[in-house]
Amino acid sequence: MSTGHPFPSQAWADAFKDAVNQNEAYQKHGKPWTFGKVAMAVKAEPGKGIPDDAGFILDVHEGACRGVAYVKGMDAMQEAPFIIVADYDRWLTVIAGDVDPIKAMMEGKLKLVKGALPTMLRFVESSRALVNSATEVATDLDAAPEPPN
Amino acid sequence: MEPFVALAPGAERNGFAPMLAQLVRDNLTERPTKKDTLRKMRGRVALVIEDLELVVTLHFHDGGVTVHDDFHGIPDTTVRTTAEWITKMSLIELEPRFGLPDPRGEVAREVAKAQADGSIKVHGGLPRLPLMLRLTKLLSVVG
């Protein structure tokens, strides 16, 4: 029996926030980050249990994560100055740590659809630390995604 | 006249090409002094990312740049390295006066060492040194 959280889901978002705040590398490399929230958007794939675009809005600031909101639709994510989009299967490889986020962006597998790329590149190590935090979250890969409320 | 940053038809199939075009556009917006740098650039630079098996060609012409998938024409300079080093090269510190790579910078020193040990191979860089220096300035996100 799996004890992990479905991805994506609010429970996963809450666990991710905790993992980020326990990540010393993120605290260090993310310390200069004062550029606002970052959204991780999952493209709608009804056949995989994601009827609408959904995503996490990470309220990251100065090396800490102040909250993670799990929201429905790209419109809801526009409050974030940075939005990264990928499909469901791609995010699964990212949160498993199988993909380096910057390499994935170079290959077009993750797309920065909003926000300044130079800023993201200046925070390469910070991005990697966020991904490492995601790998720390117990994820139930067999569970169906839970849509946002 | 504003310098242009264009993606050649079909270049979007190479994920790195649109990313490079976006990087140049965002850099020009954040640091408008780079527009003069771009206007002065002439020639073709091929970037070969060996671990991702991707090639893009930056064709500098008519005061702007067109980004192509794969090799396009005969490059004046070819840079062969990994995705990791390509990312590092965008983090090279520039000295403030002329915007040239700052040899005292931590990343600049790492990149120089990588060139010396062959982790970054630059073919035809020396004869086209001004082009390479301007490319470094254009792509740098830290100066």
Coordinates of C-alpha atoms in Angstrom, one line a residue:
Chain A
M1 CA 0.0 0.0 0.0
S2 CA 1.4 3.4 -1.0
T3 CA 1.6 6.1 1.6
G4 CA 2.5 8.9 -0.8
H5 CA 0.5 11.8 -2.0
P6 CA -1.2 11.9 -5.4
F7 CA 0.3 14.3 -8.0
P8 CA -0.9 16.9 -8.5
S9 CA -3.0 17.5 -5.4
Q10 CA -3.3 19.9 -2.5
A11 CA -1.7 17.3 -0.2
W12 CA 1.3 17.1 -2.5
A13 CA 1.5 20.9 -2.5
D14 CA 1.6 21.1 1.3
A15 CA 4.2 18.4 1.5
F16 CA 6.3 20.2 -1.2
K17 CA 6.2 23.4 0.8
D18 CA 7.5 21.6 3.9
A19 CA 10.2 19.9 1.8
V20 CA 11.4 23.2 0.4
N21 CA 11.6 24.8 3.8
Q22 CA 13.7 21.9 5.0
N23 CA 16.1 22.2 2.1
E24 CA 19.3 24.0 3.2
A25 CA 20.5 24.3 -0.4
Y26 CA 17.3 26.1 -1.3
Q27 CA 17.7 28.4 1.7
K28 CA 21.2 29.3 0.5
H29 CA 20.7 29.6 -3.2
G30 CA 17.2 31.0 -3.0
K31 CA 18.1 33.7 -0.5
P32 CA 18.5 36.4 -3.1
W33 CA 15.2 35.5 -4.8
T34 CA 12.8 38.5 -4.4
F35 CA 11.2 38.3 -7.8
G36 CA 7.8 36.9 -6.8
K37 CA 5.9 33.7 -7.1
V38 CA 6.7 30.9 -9.4
A39 CA 3.9 28.7 -11.0
M40 CA 4.4 25.2 -12.1
A41 CA 1.6 24.5 -14.6
V42 CA 0.4 21.0 -15.6
K43 CA -1.4 21.0 -19.0
A44 CA -4.8 19.5 -19.1
E45 CA -4.9 15.8 -20.1
P46 CA -8.5 14.5 -19.4
G47 CA -7.4 11.0 -20.2
K48 CA -4.9 11.1 -17.3
G49 CA -7.3 12.6 -14.8
I50 CA -6.4 16.2 -15.4
P51 CA -9.6 17.7 -17.0
D52 CA -8.3 21.3 -16.8
D53 CA -4.9 23.0 -16.7
A54 CA -3.8 23.0 -13.1
G55 CA -0.8 24.1 -11.2
F56 CA 1.1 25.1 -8.1
I57 CA 1.8 28.7 -7.2
L58 CA 4.9 28.7 -5.1
D59 CA 5.2 31.8 -2.9
V60 CA 8.9 31.7 -2.7
H61 CA 10.9 34.6 -1.2
E62 CA 14.4 34.9 0.2
G63 CA 15.1 31.2 0.4
A64 CA 11.8 30.3 2.0
C65 CA 8.5 29.0 0.7
R66 CA 5.7 30.9 2.3
G67 CA 2.9 28.9 0.8
V68 CA 1.9 26.7 -2.2
A69 CA -1.5 27.2 -3.7
Y70 CA -3.0 24.5 -5.9
V71 CA -5.2 26.2 -8.5
K72 CA -7.2 25.4 -11.6
G73 CA -6.7 27.1 -15.0
M74 CA -4.0 29.3 -16.5
D75 CA -5.9 32.4 -15.6
A76 CA -5.5 31.6 -11.9
M77 CA -1.8 31.3 -12.3
Q78 CA -1.3 34.7 -13.8
E79 CA -0.7 36.2 -10.4
A80 CA 2.7 34.6 -10.6
P81 CA 5.4 36.6 -12.5
F82 CA 7.0 33.3 -13.6
I83 CA 5.1 30.4 -15.1
I84 CA 6.7 27.1 -16.2
V85 CA 4.5 24.7 -18.2
A86 CA 4.9 21.0 -18.9
D87 CA 2.7 18.1 -19.5
Y88 CA 1.8 15.6 -16.7
D89 CA 4.3 12.9 -17.7
R90 CA 7.1 15.5 -17.9
W91 CA 6.4 16.8 -14.4
L92 CA 6.5 13.2 -13.1
T93 CA 10.0 12.9 -14.5
V94 CA 11.0 16.2 -12.9
I95 CA 9.7 15.4 -9.5
A96 CA 11.3 12.0 -9.6
G97 CA 14.6 13.8 -10.2
D98 CA 15.2 12.1 -13.5
V99 CA 15.4 15.4 -15.4
D100 CA 17.5 18.4 -14.8
P101 CA 15.2 21.4 -15.0
I102 CA 17.5 23.6 -17.0
K103 CA 18.3 20.8 -19.5
A104 CA 14.6 20.2 -19.8
M105 CA 14.1 23.9 -20.6
M106 CA 16.8 23.7 -23.2
E107 CA 15.1 20.7 -24.8
G108 CA 11.7 22.5 -24.7
K109 CA 10.3 19.9 -22.4
L110 CA 9.7 22.6 -19.7
K111 CA 8.6 26.0 -21.1
L112 CA 8.9 29.3 -19.4
V113 CA 5.8 30.9 -20.7
K114 CA 5.9 34.0 -18.5
G115 CA 8.8 35.7 -16.8
A116 CA 12.4 36.8 -17.6
L117 CA 14.6 33.9 -18.6
P118 CA 17.8 35.7 -17.5
T119 CA 16.4 35.9 -14.0
M120 CA 15.7 32.1 -14.0
L121 CA 19.2 31.4 -15.3
R122 CA 20.7 33.4 -12.5
F123 CA 18.9 31.1 -10.1
V124 CA 19.9 27.8 -11.7
E125 CA 21.1 26.3 -8.4
S126 CA 17.9 27.5 -6.7
S127 CA 15.8 25.8 -9.4
R128 CA 17.7 22.6 -8.9
A129 CA 17.2 22.8 -5.1
L130 CA 13.5 23.2 -5.7
V131 CA 13.5 20.1 -7.8
N132 CA 15.5 18.2 -5.2
S133 CA 12.8 19.2 -2.7
A134 CA 10.2 17.8 -5.0
T135 CA 12.0 14.5 -5.0
E136 CA 11.8 14.4 -1.2
V137 CA 8.0 14.5 -1.3
A138 CA 6.4 11.0 -1.0
T139 CA 4.5 10.7 -4.3
D140 CA 1.9 8.0 -5.0
L141 CA 2.4 7.4 -8.7
D142 CA -0.5 5.0 -8.8
A143 CA -3.0 7.4 -7.4
A144 CA -5.1 9.5 -9.7
P145 CA -4.5 13.2 -9.8
E146 CA -6.8 15.2 -7.6
P147 CA -8.2 18.3 -9.2
P148 CA -8.0 21.6 -7.3
N149 CA -11.0 22.8 -5.4
Chain B
M1 CA 16.6 50.9 -35.7
E2 CA 15.7 48.2 -33.1
P3 CA 17.8 45.1 -33.6
F4 CA 15.7 42.0 -34.5
V5 CA 15.7 38.6 -32.9
A6 CA 14.1 36.0 -35.1
L7 CA 13.5 32.4 -35.1
A8 CA 14.1 30.7 -38.4
P9 CA 11.2 28.7 -39.8
G10 CA 11.1 25.3 -38.2
A11 CA 13.6 26.2 -35.5
E12 CA 11.0 25.7 -32.8
R13 CA 11.4 21.9 -33.2
N14 CA 14.7 22.4 -31.4
G15 CA 13.8 23.4 -27.9
F16 CA 17.0 25.2 -27.4
A17 CA 16.5 27.6 -30.3
P18 CA 13.4 29.4 -28.9
M19 CA 15.1 29.4 -25.5
L20 CA 18.1 31.2 -26.9
A21 CA 15.9 33.7 -28.8
Q22 CA 14.0 34.4 -25.6
L23 CA 17.2 34.8 -23.7
V24 CA 18.5 37.4 -26.2
R25 CA 15.2 39.3 -26.3
D26 CA 15.0 39.4 -22.5
N27 CA 18.6 40.5 -22.2
L28 CA 18.0 43.3 -24.7
T29 CA 15.0 44.4 -22.6
E30 CA 16.8 44.2 -19.3
R31 CA 20.0 45.8 -20.5
P32 CA 19.4 48.0 -23.6
T33 CA 23.2 48.6 -24.0
K34 CA 23.4 45.1 -25.4
K35 CA 21.4 46.4 -28.4
D36 CA 24.5 48.2 -29.7
T37 CA 26.5 45.0 -29.2
L38 CA 24.0 43.0 -31.3
R39 CA 24.0 45.6 -34.0
K40 CA 27.7 45.3 -34.5
M41 CA 27.8 41.5 -34.7
R42 CA 28.3 39.7 -38.0
G43 CA 28.8 36.0 -38.7
R44 CA 27.6 32.6 -37.7
V45 CA 28.2 30.8 -34.4
A46 CA 27.2 27.2 -34.0
L47 CA 26.5 25.9 -30.5
V48 CA 26.7 22.2 -30.2
I49 CA 25.3 20.8 -27.0
E50 CA 26.8 17.3 -27.0
D51 CA 24.9 15.7 -24.1
L52 CA 21.5 16.8 -25.5
E53 CA 22.5 16.2 -29.1
L54 CA 21.3 19.6 -30.1
V55 CA 22.8 22.2 -32.5
V56 CA 21.7 25.7 -33.0
T57 CA 23.3 28.3 -35.3
L58 CA 23.1 32.0 -34.4
H59 CA 23.3 34.0 -37.6
F60 CA 24.2 37.6 -36.9
H61 CA 23.3 39.8 -39.9
D62 CA 21.8 43.2 -40.7
G63 CA 21.9 44.4 -37.2
G64 CA 20.1 41.4 -35.6
V65 CA 20.2 37.7 -35.2
T66 CA 18.3 34.7 -36.6
V67 CA 18.4 31.5 -34.6
H68 CA 18.4 28.3 -36.7
D69 CA 17.9 24.7 -35.8
D70 CA 21.0 22.6 -36.5
F71 CA 24.0 23.9 -38.6
H72 CA 23.0 26.6 -41.0
G73 CA 25.6 27.7 -43.4
I74 CA 29.3 27.5 -42.6
P75 CA 29.9 28.7 -39.0
D76 CA 32.7 31.2 -38.3
T77 CA 32.9 29.7 -34.9
T78 CA 31.7 26.5 -33.3
V79 CA 31.4 25.9 -29.6
R80 CA 31.0 22.3 -28.5
T81 CA 30.2 21.5 -24.9
T82 CA 27.5 20.3 -22.5
A83 CA 24.3 21.9 -21.4
E84 CA 25.9 22.5 -18.0
W85 CA 28.7 24.6 -19.5
I86 CA 26.4 26.4 -21.9
T87 CA 24.4 27.5 -18.9
K88 CA 27.6 28.5 -17.0
M89 CA 28.7 30.5 -20.0
S90 CA 25.6 32.7 -19.7
L91 CA 26.7 33.4 -16.1
I92 CA 30.1 34.8 -17.0
E93 CA 30.8 38.0 -15.1
L94 CA 31.4 41.1 -17.2
E95 CA 33.6 43.9 -16.2
P96 CA 31.5 47.1 -16.1
R97 CA 33.6 49.4 -18.3
F98 CA 33.6 47.6 -21.6
G99 CA 31.4 44.7 -20.8
L100 CA 34.2 42.2 -21.5
P101 CA 34.4 38.9 -19.6
D102 CA 35.9 39.7 -16.2
P103 CA 38.9 37.3 -15.8
R104 CA 38.6 37.8 -12.0
G105 CA 35.1 36.5 -12.0
E106 CA 34.5 33.0 -10.4
V107 CA 32.5 31.7 -13.3
A108 CA 34.8 33.3 -15.9
R109 CA 37.7 31.5 -14.4
E110 CA 35.8 28.2 -14.3
V111 CA 34.9 28.6 -18.0
A112 CA 38.5 29.5 -18.9
K113 CA 39.6 26.3 -17.1
A114 CA 37.0 24.3 -18.9
Q115 CA 38.3 25.6 -22.2
A116 CA 41.8 24.7 -21.2
D117 CA 40.9 21.1 -20.2
G118 CA 38.7 20.6 -23.3
S119 CA 35.4 20.5 -21.5
I120 CA 34.5 23.5 -23.7
K121 CA 35.9 23.3 -27.3
V122 CA 35.8 26.5 -29.3
H123 CA 36.7 26.1 -33.0
G124 CA 37.6 29.3 -34.9
G125 CA 37.2 31.4 -31.8
L126 CA 40.6 33.2 -32.0
P127 CA 40.3 34.6 -35.5
R128 CA 36.8 35.8 -34.6
L129 CA 37.6 37.0 -31.1
P130 CA 35.5 40.2 -31.4
L131 CA 32.5 38.1 -32.4
M132 CA 33.0 35.7 -29.4
L133 CA 33.5 38.6 -26.9
R134 CA 30.3 40.2 -28.1
L135 CA 28.5 36.9 -28.0
T136 CA 29.6 36.5 -24.4
K137 CA 28.3 39.9 -23.6
L138 CA 25.0 39.4 -25.5
L139 CA 24.2 36.1 -23.7
S140 CA 25.5 37.0 -20.2
V141 CA 22.7 37.3 -17.7
V142 CA 24.9 38.9 -15.0
G143 CA 26.3 41.9 -16.7

